């Protein structure tokens, strides 16, 4: 590590009114629900609804339907038409590959818009006139979102009668998801066939009911991952590992374009949870554990997705999620309870959302679950006092999947679903309910307004925000998909942009005895379940919610991807020797005798290990350790040969490695690089690319470190397997001459911290430079281990020296106290550059 001179904060009694753009916090307690539980309900996964498919009306626990709710007020509903029936069913319900093909262009021109920030504002007068002229039922319809399985027939086609039913009877204003996840006949819908589906729905919406265009939402979280051929990027942690926010921008821009090609206008992204508990199944979706790194990635991600979304029809609206503090379940299980003090919430969990709001985020999705037993979706504090009043969000807010009704059925924070809906409407500013599969929200809301329980002005306000977003996206002028965008989907330009992100993401964690890079003259044996696969490089939210099925395998990609083995073959000119060894679940060995025999004659051995695909609660695990057979396979190989062993991890969260770090010579973490990860990983193995990724999380060494963090209190033990910000390259990088422009930090007078960096070779290097602070004490409050305050990434040719300058302000060190005031402690501060990066290993 390199220390700058000790700094002293100027004496001050200033209490900042805001941190990260936040106004002075209030002490409102919101509305506590009734003693909620951890919300771990296997039947209510985001896209595993037991009630999806061809159901019209309210969905019961047993999958039956009815048009009347059990509430005594259910009679106050729209006049109901007869629910449509399916045509004669002839399909076996097994999805097939989408046969649509196209020739993507090699390259295309695009708009790199970044400023000024364009975001939601006041409601336009024409929108207010429109909403004031609507019936109550149609306003409520605009606030209702239904999943696409409700409009698929039993043959996997669009049921236009069902579409008309939802729009004409209930005035539904939004649909979500891909038919590939919900009863459609294709596994992965091409831009054309997806757009045929959305355009057909749009045509019906413009002819029936309120005659207002539909806004379609989709989880395009890492590119347009649900659109066939859409270029996918590394998962959130993989993108954060680049320490280059331009990669977040690129993923957003390309993902927006490919999403819009399918006739979809709204991305449920980016994911901005702080990944605290690394056992959590959604760790990989986020930009890591650090508030500052996550905030910088959030800014560029929103700008990439949206650009000037009010004029550029190749962009989409974002829905930043999941507000708030979803990534800290006490038991590591999805939707588990979170115990978080409000000052910690503001200090560590709010900044990425504030950064996204300040960058113009058009929409917010609230979080699953409860915080301190209080249901988020019905909380006045979290969704009104904090999000709207304190953080200044003016856009549209949507719930997560079925989350209002889950207050009664899962968390027990409401007496029944009627009361859950009343609380959400009365105490929060939610604008759209992702009901998904039934008419409960519409039934309840219409009834409550007609009975004077909820004022109609509350409904008007939310309907206006929905309609304003539709106007901003140009849906009143151009409601249909832009088919000209299809030719850019899967372009070589986009694929190379994704691969560049992966090249910057892959992190070299260990390189004993210069085991890497490999030489093309060496005989290298390849082993393991992640070496010859595309699907497991993608993980969850990849073709499907849970990734491709076993039946689909890699065939579902139809050429839109590669494997590590294919990448190696491209470098070598021939396919190397490969054995599976063990399956991805770690249940069965394969060809062990043959691979051990081959290992004895190999110069080096590369073993690919990792995880099967998962998302949300289906990824819940009881411990963090890799499957025993994965670890044992490495030990068997090591016992059979003295050849150096390289382990490549393809994983969504850090898995404990047993004795692998002592057995293997080199270890690479590729995170979840996406379908195009094969070639970049191979390039890093063979030194064609110098690894420059750095850990965006703390990698635990033992189970008890699942929530060990770079910013935890200094007095706590911080001895993980690898610390936050750690990573190696193949060149020797020397740091020297750390200087500061002033030895005193004062409010309003930022200083410059400079460091000289030299690449002593033998490879060109992209080098992340990170500035951390550690305050020696904070009166009454434990000081943090380290806080990341600034970073940059520079290109260094062999022999090149650069002086890198970063900015530090006194305001950066302000923190929230227990009275929810922003304070600056006038105490000495250590400024440190890359505190945990050891001397780089070189060949």
Tab-separated table of C-alpha atoms in Angstrom, residues 343-764:
chain	number	residue	atom	x	y	z
A	343	UNK	CA	-28.342	6.021	9.687
A	344	UNK	CA	-26.617	2.984	8.148
A	345	UNK	CA	-29.364	2.802	5.537
A	346	UNK	CA	-28.641	6.389	4.520
A	347	UNK	CA	-24.872	5.976	4.701
A	348	UNK	CA	-24.366	2.748	2.743
A	349	UNK	CA	-27.539	1.655	0.973
A	350	UNK	CA	-29.092	4.899	-0.306
A	351	UNK	CA	-26.139	6.400	-2.246
A	352	UNK	CA	-26.426	4.261	-5.415
A	353	UNK	CA	-30.128	5.062	-5.659
A	354	UNK	CA	-29.476	8.747	-5.081
A	355	UNK	CA	-26.830	8.705	-7.797
A	356	UNK	CA	-29.278	7.059	-10.198
A	357	UNK	CA	-32.060	9.514	-9.338
A	358	UNK	CA	-29.682	12.420	-9.871
A	359	UNK	CA	-28.816	10.870	-13.248
A	360	UNK	CA	-32.452	10.966	-14.327
A	361	UNK	CA	-33.804	7.500	-13.515
A	362	UNK	CA	-37.348	7.446	-14.869
A	363	UNK	CA	-38.774	4.810	-12.533
A	364	UNK	CA	-38.095	2.944	-9.302
A	365	UNK	CA	-39.021	-0.601	-8.312
A	366	UNK	CA	-39.517	-1.115	-4.605
A	367	UNK	CA	-37.960	-4.052	-2.817
A	368	UNK	CA	-39.235	-7.431	-1.811
A	369	UNK	CA	-39.504	-8.165	1.879
A	370	UNK	CA	-39.225	-6.294	5.133
A	371	UNK	CA	-36.690	-4.122	6.915
A	372	UNK	CA	-36.712	-4.340	10.696
A	373	UNK	CA	-39.949	-6.317	10.220
A	374	UNK	CA	-41.616	-3.411	8.354
A	375	UNK	CA	-42.995	-4.255	4.926
A	376	UNK	CA	-41.237	-2.064	2.372
A	377	UNK	CA	-44.114	-1.931	-0.106
A	378	UNK	CA	-46.473	-0.504	2.521
A	379	UNK	CA	-43.958	1.743	4.288
A	380	UNK	CA	-44.588	5.467	4.405
A	381	UNK	CA	-41.039	6.054	5.593
A	382	UNK	CA	-39.213	4.195	2.821
A	383	UNK	CA	-41.448	4.979	-0.148
A	384	UNK	CA	-42.781	8.443	0.666
A	385	UNK	CA	-40.645	10.185	3.282
A	386	UNK	CA	-37.318	8.849	2.054
A	387	UNK	CA	-37.717	8.196	-1.674
A	388	UNK	CA	-39.999	11.069	-2.629
A	389	UNK	CA	-39.480	13.788	-0.031
A	390	UNK	CA	-35.866	13.311	0.959
A	391	UNK	CA	-34.255	11.894	-2.157
A	392	UNK	CA	-36.393	13.949	-4.520
A	393	UNK	CA	-37.637	11.215	-6.853
A	394	UNK	CA	-40.369	12.521	-9.193
A	395	UNK	CA	-40.828	9.568	-11.506
A	396	UNK	CA	-43.044	6.513	-11.577
A	397	UNK	CA	-42.790	3.743	-8.967
A	398	UNK	CA	-43.733	0.105	-9.537
A	399	UNK	CA	-43.951	-2.762	-7.071
A	400	UNK	CA	-42.052	-5.986	-7.474
A	401	UNK	CA	-43.927	-9.119	-8.534
A	402	UNK	CA	-47.125	-9.573	-6.494
A	403	UNK	CA	-45.521	-7.806	-3.559
A	404	UNK	CA	-48.593	-5.983	-2.257
A	405	UNK	CA	-50.613	-9.166	-1.837
A	406	UNK	CA	-47.551	-10.886	-0.372
A	407	UNK	CA	-47.889	-8.648	2.672
A	408	UNK	CA	-50.811	-10.835	3.698
A	409	UNK	CA	-49.800	-14.174	2.201
A	410	UNK	CA	-46.053	-14.222	2.901
A	411	UNK	CA	-44.898	-11.654	5.463
A	412	UNK	CA	-48.090	-11.296	7.542
A	413	UNK	CA	-47.738	-7.523	7.696
A	414	UNK	CA	-51.397	-7.065	6.751
A	415	UNK	CA	-54.611	-8.710	7.894
A	416	UNK	CA	-55.576	-9.660	4.350
A	417	UNK	CA	-54.892	-8.659	0.763
A	418	UNK	CA	-57.554	-5.949	0.860
A	419	UNK	CA	-55.793	-4.298	3.794
A	420	UNK	CA	-52.415	-4.726	2.125
A	421	UNK	CA	-53.653	-2.846	-0.924
A	422	UNK	CA	-55.204	-0.151	1.254
A	423	UNK	CA	-51.925	0.399	3.094
A	424	UNK	CA	-49.965	0.582	-0.145
A	425	UNK	CA	-52.306	3.210	-1.560
A	426	UNK	CA	-52.831	5.217	1.614
A	427	UNK	CA	-49.295	5.314	2.977
A	428	UNK	CA	-47.019	5.159	-0.072
A	429	UNK	CA	-46.700	6.737	-3.491
A	430	UNK	CA	-46.688	3.507	-5.502
A	431	UNK	CA	-47.955	4.196	-9.004
A	432	UNK	CA	-48.203	0.732	-10.537
A	433	UNK	CA	-48.871	-2.670	-9.030
A	434	UNK	CA	-47.086	-5.573	-10.703
A	435	UNK	CA	-50.051	-7.707	-9.781
A	436	UNK	CA	-48.966	-10.091	-12.485
A	437	UNK	CA	-51.777	-12.630	-12.492
A	438	UNK	CA	-55.091	-11.332	-11.170
A	439	UNK	CA	-57.508	-8.422	-10.804
A	440	UNK	CA	-57.220	-8.004	-7.047
A	441	UNK	CA	-55.545	-4.596	-7.234
A	442	UNK	CA	-58.163	-3.278	-9.647
A	443	UNK	CA	-61.047	-4.698	-7.634
A	444	UNK	CA	-59.799	-3.347	-4.339
A	445	UNK	CA	-58.722	0.064	-5.605
A	446	UNK	CA	-61.962	0.842	-7.431
A	447	UNK	CA	-63.941	-0.266	-4.401
A	448	UNK	CA	-61.880	1.800	-1.956
A	449	UNK	CA	-62.282	4.960	-4.005
A	450	UNK	CA	-66.018	4.480	-4.490
A	451	UNK	CA	-66.443	3.874	-0.772
A	452	UNK	CA	-64.441	6.957	0.205
A	453	UNK	CA	-61.545	5.020	1.744
A	454	UNK	CA	-58.982	6.278	-0.760
A	455	UNK	CA	-59.447	9.679	-2.456
A	456	UNK	CA	-59.611	9.626	-6.235
A	457	UNK	CA	-56.935	12.311	-6.288
A	458	UNK	CA	-54.473	9.645	-5.102
A	459	UNK	CA	-55.336	7.536	-8.151
A	460	UNK	CA	-55.208	10.525	-10.483
A	461	UNK	CA	-51.700	11.367	-9.288
A	462	UNK	CA	-50.349	7.911	-10.028
A	463	UNK	CA	-52.174	7.481	-13.331
A	464	UNK	CA	-50.716	10.823	-14.420
A	465	UNK	CA	-47.176	9.652	-13.651
A	466	UNK	CA	-47.750	6.492	-15.697
A	467	UNK	CA	-49.132	8.456	-18.634
A	468	UNK	CA	-46.321	11.012	-18.416
A	469	UNK	CA	-43.779	8.206	-18.724
A	470	UNK	CA	-45.606	6.879	-21.776
A	471	UNK	CA	-45.494	10.335	-23.323
A	472	UNK	CA	-41.803	10.756	-22.489
A	473	UNK	CA	-41.061	7.467	-24.249
A	474	UNK	CA	-42.930	8.626	-27.348
A	475	UNK	CA	-45.634	5.992	-27.140
A	476	UNK	CA	-48.446	8.360	-28.093
A	477	UNK	CA	-46.604	9.213	-31.315
A	478	UNK	CA	-44.789	5.941	-32.117
A	479	UNK	CA	-46.291	3.049	-30.144
A	480	UNK	CA	-44.898	0.218	-32.274
A	481	UNK	CA	-41.471	-1.414	-32.394
A	482	UNK	CA	-38.839	0.156	-34.616
A	483	UNK	CA	-38.102	-2.823	-36.875
A	484	UNK	CA	-35.001	-1.121	-38.297
A	485	UNK	CA	-33.227	-1.753	-34.981
A	486	UNK	CA	-33.331	-5.515	-35.563
A	487	UNK	CA	-30.373	-5.459	-37.932
A	488	UNK	CA	-28.159	-4.099	-35.136
A	489	UNK	CA	-29.102	-6.838	-32.654
A	490	UNK	CA	-26.109	-9.122	-32.222
A	491	UNK	CA	-23.815	-6.942	-34.330
A	492	UNK	CA	-20.087	-7.640	-34.275
A	493	UNK	CA	-19.622	-4.162	-32.836
A	494	UNK	CA	-21.823	-4.966	-29.865
A	495	UNK	CA	-20.252	-8.371	-29.284
A	496	UNK	CA	-16.778	-6.856	-29.240
A	497	UNK	CA	-17.957	-4.188	-26.784
A	498	UNK	CA	-19.204	-6.944	-24.488
A	499	UNK	CA	-15.951	-8.858	-24.824
A	500	UNK	CA	-13.984	-5.714	-23.993
A	501	UNK	CA	-15.961	-5.456	-20.740
A	502	UNK	CA	-15.174	-9.086	-19.935
A	503	UNK	CA	-11.482	-8.519	-20.674
A	504	UNK	CA	-11.479	-5.765	-18.054
A	505	UNK	CA	-13.573	-7.770	-15.603
A	506	UNK	CA	-11.822	-11.129	-15.179
A	507	UNK	CA	-9.780	-10.995	-11.964
A	508	UNK	CA	-6.513	-12.813	-11.332
A	509	UNK	CA	-6.522	-13.695	-7.630
A	510	UNK	CA	-3.452	-15.909	-7.379
A	511	UNK	CA	-0.473	-16.619	-9.620
A	512	UNK	CA	2.161	-18.592	-7.759
A	513	UNK	CA	5.339	-19.429	-9.636
A	514	UNK	CA	4.140	-17.500	-12.692
A	515	UNK	CA	1.774	-20.297	-13.663
A	516	UNK	CA	0.058	-17.784	-15.938
A	517	UNK	CA	0.056	-16.791	-18.675
A	518	UNK	CA	0.082	-20.082	-20.577
A	519	UNK	CA	2.196	-20.572	-23.671
A	520	UNK	CA	0.756	-21.918	-26.911
A	521	UNK	CA	3.710	-24.319	-26.978
A	522	UNK	CA	2.650	-25.939	-23.713
A	523	UNK	CA	0.486	-29.055	-23.542
A	524	UNK	CA	-2.459	-27.890	-21.456
A	525	UNK	CA	-5.209	-30.197	-20.252
A	526	UNK	CA	-8.668	-28.698	-19.693
A	527	UNK	CA	-11.070	-30.112	-17.119
A	528	UNK	CA	-14.308	-29.105	-15.453
A	529	UNK	CA	-18.002	-28.250	-15.862
A	530	UNK	CA	-17.535	-24.568	-16.771
A	531	UNK	CA	-14.936	-25.033	-19.519
A	532	UNK	CA	-17.221	-26.223	-22.313
A	533	UNK	CA	-20.469	-24.389	-21.606
A	534	UNK	CA	-22.181	-21.180	-22.596
A	535	UNK	CA	-25.195	-21.361	-20.296
A	536	UNK	CA	-23.248	-21.464	-17.030
A	537	UNK	CA	-21.208	-18.413	-18.018
A	538	UNK	CA	-24.536	-16.593	-18.199
A	539	UNK	CA	-26.162	-17.742	-14.971
A	540	UNK	CA	-29.642	-16.466	-14.138
A	541	UNK	CA	-31.491	-13.756	-16.081
A	542	UNK	CA	-30.042	-15.314	-19.209
A	543	UNK	CA	-32.517	-16.487	-21.886
A	544	UNK	CA	-34.846	-17.342	-18.992
A	545	UNK	CA	-35.252	-16.286	-15.382
A	546	UNK	CA	-33.282	-19.343	-14.235
A	547	UNK	CA	-31.126	-19.545	-17.349
A	548	UNK	CA	-31.520	-22.168	-20.104
A	549	UNK	CA	-33.099	-25.447	-19.115
A	550	UNK	CA	-31.254	-28.759	-19.160
A	551	UNK	CA	-33.264	-29.726	-22.244
A	552	UNK	CA	-32.246	-26.534	-24.046
A	553	UNK	CA	-28.593	-26.576	-23.030
A	554	UNK	CA	-26.286	-24.445	-25.143
A	555	UNK	CA	-28.312	-25.100	-28.297
A	556	UNK	CA	-30.731	-22.352	-27.305
A	557	UNK	CA	-28.114	-19.690	-28.101
A	558	UNK	CA	-28.089	-20.639	-31.806
A	559	UNK	CA	-24.582	-19.289	-32.223
A	560	UNK	CA	-24.949	-16.148	-30.091
A	561	UNK	CA	-22.174	-17.066	-27.678
A	562	UNK	CA	-19.094	-19.216	-27.192
A	563	UNK	CA	-17.308	-21.330	-24.566
A	564	UNK	CA	-13.902	-21.189	-22.910
A	565	UNK	CA	-12.922	-24.299	-24.860
A	566	UNK	CA	-13.918	-22.615	-28.120
A	567	UNK	CA	-11.981	-19.512	-27.125
A	568	UNK	CA	-8.869	-21.597	-26.448
A	569	UNK	CA	-9.305	-23.381	-29.784
A	570	UNK	CA	-9.471	-20.014	-31.530
A	571	UNK	CA	-6.119	-19.047	-30.001
A	572	UNK	CA	-4.409	-22.401	-30.552
A	573	UNK	CA	-5.909	-23.229	-33.929
A	574	UNK	CA	-7.109	-26.596	-32.618
A	575	UNK	CA	-9.270	-27.933	-29.810
A	576	UNK	CA	-7.264	-29.007	-26.738
A	577	UNK	CA	-7.828	-32.172	-24.740
A	578	UNK	CA	-10.829	-31.782	-22.439
A	579	UNK	CA	-12.665	-33.844	-19.829
A	580	UNK	CA	-15.796	-32.910	-17.879
A	581	UNK	CA	-14.574	-34.524	-14.647
A	582	UNK	CA	-17.586	-33.589	-12.516
A	583	UNK	CA	-21.016	-32.156	-13.204
A	584	UNK	CA	-21.894	-28.565	-12.330
A	585	UNK	CA	-23.987	-29.642	-9.335
A	586	UNK	CA	-21.045	-31.602	-7.937
A	587	UNK	CA	-23.084	-34.787	-7.758
A	588	UNK	CA	-21.341	-37.136	-10.176
A	589	UNK	CA	-17.792	-37.742	-11.390
A	590	UNK	CA	-17.160	-38.363	-15.099
A	591	UNK	CA	-14.066	-39.777	-16.850
A	592	UNK	CA	-11.886	-39.343	-13.763
A	593	UNK	CA	-9.529	-42.217	-14.585
A	594	UNK	CA	-8.973	-40.908	-18.094
A	595	UNK	CA	-8.363	-37.332	-17.032
A	596	UNK	CA	-5.944	-38.349	-14.285
A	597	UNK	CA	-3.998	-40.371	-16.802
A	598	UNK	CA	-3.952	-37.385	-19.183
A	599	UNK	CA	-2.866	-35.061	-16.372
A	600	UNK	CA	0.374	-37.013	-15.921
A	601	UNK	CA	1.589	-35.960	-19.362
A	602	UNK	CA	0.303	-32.380	-19.289
A	603	UNK	CA	2.559	-29.364	-18.871
A	604	UNK	CA	-0.222	-27.444	-17.142
A	605	UNK	CA	-3.827	-28.092	-16.195
A	606	UNK	CA	-6.776	-25.691	-16.267
A	607	UNK	CA	-9.829	-26.654	-14.188
A	608	UNK	CA	-13.093	-24.737	-14.575
A	609	UNK	CA	-15.390	-24.803	-11.550
A	610	UNK	CA	-18.469	-22.839	-10.532
A	611	UNK	CA	-22.199	-22.840	-10.042
A	612	UNK	CA	-25.311	-23.877	-11.943
A	613	UNK	CA	-27.609	-21.066	-13.019
A	614	UNK	CA	-30.052	-19.632	-10.504
A	615	UNK	CA	-32.024	-16.536	-9.590
A	616	UNK	CA	-33.840	-15.355	-6.479
A	617	UNK	CA	-35.068	-17.959	-3.998
A	618	UNK	CA	-34.202	-20.896	-6.245
A	619	UNK	CA	-30.583	-19.957	-5.616
A	620	UNK	CA	-30.872	-20.109	-1.837
A	621	UNK	CA	-28.111	-22.191	-0.250
A	622	UNK	CA	-27.334	-23.253	3.285
A	623	UNK	CA	-23.589	-22.662	2.998
A	624	UNK	CA	-21.027	-20.940	0.783
A	625	UNK	CA	-18.670	-23.825	0.031
A	626	UNK	CA	-18.192	-25.201	-3.470
A	627	UNK	CA	-19.540	-28.740	-3.896
A	628	UNK	CA	-17.221	-31.240	-2.231
A	629	UNK	CA	-16.635	-33.119	-5.480
A	630	UNK	CA	-15.433	-29.902	-7.171
A	631	UNK	CA	-12.808	-29.404	-4.484
A	632	UNK	CA	-11.939	-33.098	-4.406
A	633	UNK	CA	-11.396	-33.164	-8.168
A	634	UNK	CA	-8.698	-30.495	-7.841
A	635	UNK	CA	-7.052	-32.508	-5.069
A	636	UNK	CA	-7.140	-35.708	-7.135
A	637	UNK	CA	-5.482	-33.962	-10.057
A	638	UNK	CA	-2.844	-32.403	-7.783
A	639	UNK	CA	-2.058	-35.809	-6.305
A	640	UNK	CA	-1.613	-37.329	-9.762
A	641	UNK	CA	0.820	-34.779	-11.210
A	642	UNK	CA	3.292	-32.065	-10.391
A	643	UNK	CA	2.058	-29.914	-13.278
A	644	UNK	CA	0.894	-26.410	-12.299
A	645	UNK	CA	-2.871	-26.153	-11.804
A	646	UNK	CA	-4.949	-23.135	-12.825
A	647	UNK	CA	-8.514	-22.864	-11.465
A	648	UNK	CA	-11.051	-20.709	-13.320
A	649	UNK	CA	-14.101	-19.806	-11.223
A	650	UNK	CA	-17.362	-19.054	-13.031
A	651	UNK	CA	-19.657	-18.073	-10.188
A	652	UNK	CA	-22.397	-15.663	-9.251
A	653	UNK	CA	-21.244	-15.228	-5.662
A	654	UNK	CA	-17.985	-16.039	-3.888
A	655	UNK	CA	-17.921	-19.701	-2.971
A	656	UNK	CA	-15.572	-20.980	-0.287
A	657	UNK	CA	-12.777	-22.943	-1.920
A	658	UNK	CA	-11.595	-25.330	0.776
A	659	UNK	CA	-7.905	-26.059	0.239
A	660	UNK	CA	-7.911	-25.040	-3.443
A	661	UNK	CA	-5.872	-21.854	-2.745
A	662	UNK	CA	-3.086	-23.994	-1.282
A	663	UNK	CA	-3.294	-26.680	-3.973
A	664	UNK	CA	-3.741	-24.555	-7.115
A	665	UNK	CA	-0.968	-22.361	-8.469
A	666	UNK	CA	-3.240	-19.796	-10.093
A	667	UNK	CA	-6.879	-18.796	-9.525
A	668	UNK	CA	-9.015	-16.623	-11.789
A	669	UNK	CA	-12.472	-15.316	-10.944
A	670	UNK	CA	-14.506	-14.722	-14.102
A	671	UNK	CA	-17.749	-13.960	-12.189
A	672	UNK	CA	-20.651	-14.521	-14.640
A	673	UNK	CA	-19.180	-13.079	-17.835
A	674	UNK	CA	-22.140	-13.878	-20.064
A	675	UNK	CA	-22.400	-15.943	-23.250
A	676	UNK	CA	-19.428	-14.213	-24.886
A	677	UNK	CA	-17.016	-14.913	-22.036
A	678	UNK	CA	-15.149	-17.775	-23.645
A	679	UNK	CA	-12.727	-15.884	-25.887
A	680	UNK	CA	-11.803	-13.161	-23.356
A	681	UNK	CA	-11.083	-15.759	-20.659
A	682	UNK	CA	-8.929	-17.716	-23.100
A	683	UNK	CA	-7.080	-14.528	-24.051
A	684	UNK	CA	-6.282	-13.888	-20.401
A	685	UNK	CA	-5.118	-17.468	-19.889
A	686	UNK	CA	-2.671	-17.124	-22.781
A	687	UNK	CA	-1.522	-13.576	-22.096
A	688	UNK	CA	-3.239	-12.019	-25.105
A	689	UNK	CA	-4.972	-9.797	-22.559
A	690	UNK	CA	-3.432	-8.666	-19.292
A	691	UNK	CA	-6.006	-9.126	-16.486
A	692	UNK	CA	-7.115	-5.852	-14.891
A	693	UNK	CA	-10.247	-6.793	-12.933
A	694	UNK	CA	-10.383	-6.090	-9.206
A	695	UNK	CA	-12.751	-7.590	-6.642
A	696	UNK	CA	-15.875	-5.426	-6.128
A	697	UNK	CA	-16.671	-7.492	-3.057
A	698	UNK	CA	-14.797	-8.995	-0.128
A	699	UNK	CA	-14.113	-12.672	-0.875
A	700	UNK	CA	-14.717	-14.649	2.355
A	701	UNK	CA	-12.329	-17.261	3.696
A	702	UNK	CA	-14.907	-18.872	6.003
A	703	UNK	CA	-18.661	-19.041	6.526
A	704	UNK	CA	-18.634	-16.456	9.314
A	705	UNK	CA	-17.290	-13.869	6.860
A	706	UNK	CA	-20.397	-13.878	4.650
A	707	UNK	CA	-21.036	-10.241	5.576
A	708	UNK	CA	-17.454	-9.056	6.044
A	709	UNK	CA	-17.089	-5.706	4.262
A	710	UNK	CA	-14.406	-3.224	3.333
A	711	UNK	CA	-16.376	-0.495	5.144
A	712	UNK	CA	-17.109	-2.392	8.341
A	713	UNK	CA	-15.814	-0.904	11.627
A	714	UNK	CA	-12.033	-0.838	11.900
A	715	UNK	CA	-11.987	-2.776	15.168
A	716	UNK	CA	-13.550	-5.835	13.487
A	717	UNK	CA	-11.395	-8.560	11.977
A	718	UNK	CA	-10.802	-8.128	8.251
A	719	UNK	CA	-8.821	-11.160	7.088
A	720	UNK	CA	-10.806	-12.539	4.142
A	721	UNK	CA	-9.510	-14.873	1.472
A	722	UNK	CA	-9.073	-11.809	-0.740
A	723	UNK	CA	-10.017	-8.226	0.151
A	724	UNK	CA	-12.151	-5.740	-1.734
A	725	UNK	CA	-10.218	-4.130	-4.578
A	726	UNK	CA	-7.755	-7.004	-4.856
A	727	UNK	CA	-6.470	-8.347	-8.148
A	728	UNK	CA	-3.245	-9.037	-9.997
A	729	UNK	CA	-1.872	-8.499	-13.475
A	730	UNK	CA	0.992	-9.944	-15.467
A	731	UNK	CA	3.112	-6.776	-15.255
A	732	UNK	CA	5.067	-5.240	-12.408
A	733	UNK	CA	3.414	-1.920	-11.529
A	734	UNK	CA	5.279	0.443	-9.229
A	735	UNK	CA	3.573	3.183	-7.173
A	736	UNK	CA	5.518	6.151	-5.819
A	737	UNK	CA	5.330	9.821	-4.849
A	738	UNK	CA	1.908	9.934	-3.238
A	739	UNK	CA	1.263	13.619	-2.590
A	740	UNK	CA	-1.596	15.845	-1.495
A	741	UNK	CA	-2.187	19.441	-2.533
A	742	UNK	CA	-2.958	20.390	1.078
A	743	UNK	CA	-2.545	18.738	4.460
A	744	UNK	CA	-5.882	20.147	5.618
A	745	UNK	CA	-9.363	19.189	4.448
A	746	UNK	CA	-11.921	21.981	4.777
A	747	UNK	CA	-15.552	22.150	3.718
A	748	UNK	CA	-15.800	23.735	0.291
A	749	UNK	CA	-12.085	23.268	-0.462
A	750	UNK	CA	-11.383	19.860	-2.030
A	751	UNK	CA	-7.793	18.710	-2.377
A	752	UNK	CA	-5.932	16.723	-5.030
A	753	UNK	CA	-4.235	13.423	-4.240
A	754	UNK	CA	-1.624	12.397	-6.801
A	755	UNK	CA	0.362	9.217	-7.310
A	756	UNK	CA	3.022	8.211	-9.836
A	757	UNK	CA	2.456	4.846	-11.495
A	758	UNK	CA	5.024	3.029	-13.652
A	759	UNK	CA	4.606	-0.117	-15.721
A	760	UNK	CA	7.856	-2.058	-15.498
A	761	UNK	CA	6.528	-4.658	-17.943
A	762	UNK	CA	6.540	-7.028	-19.598
A	763	UNK	CA	2.932	-6.406	-20.719
A	764	UNK	CA	0.813	-3.332	-21.363
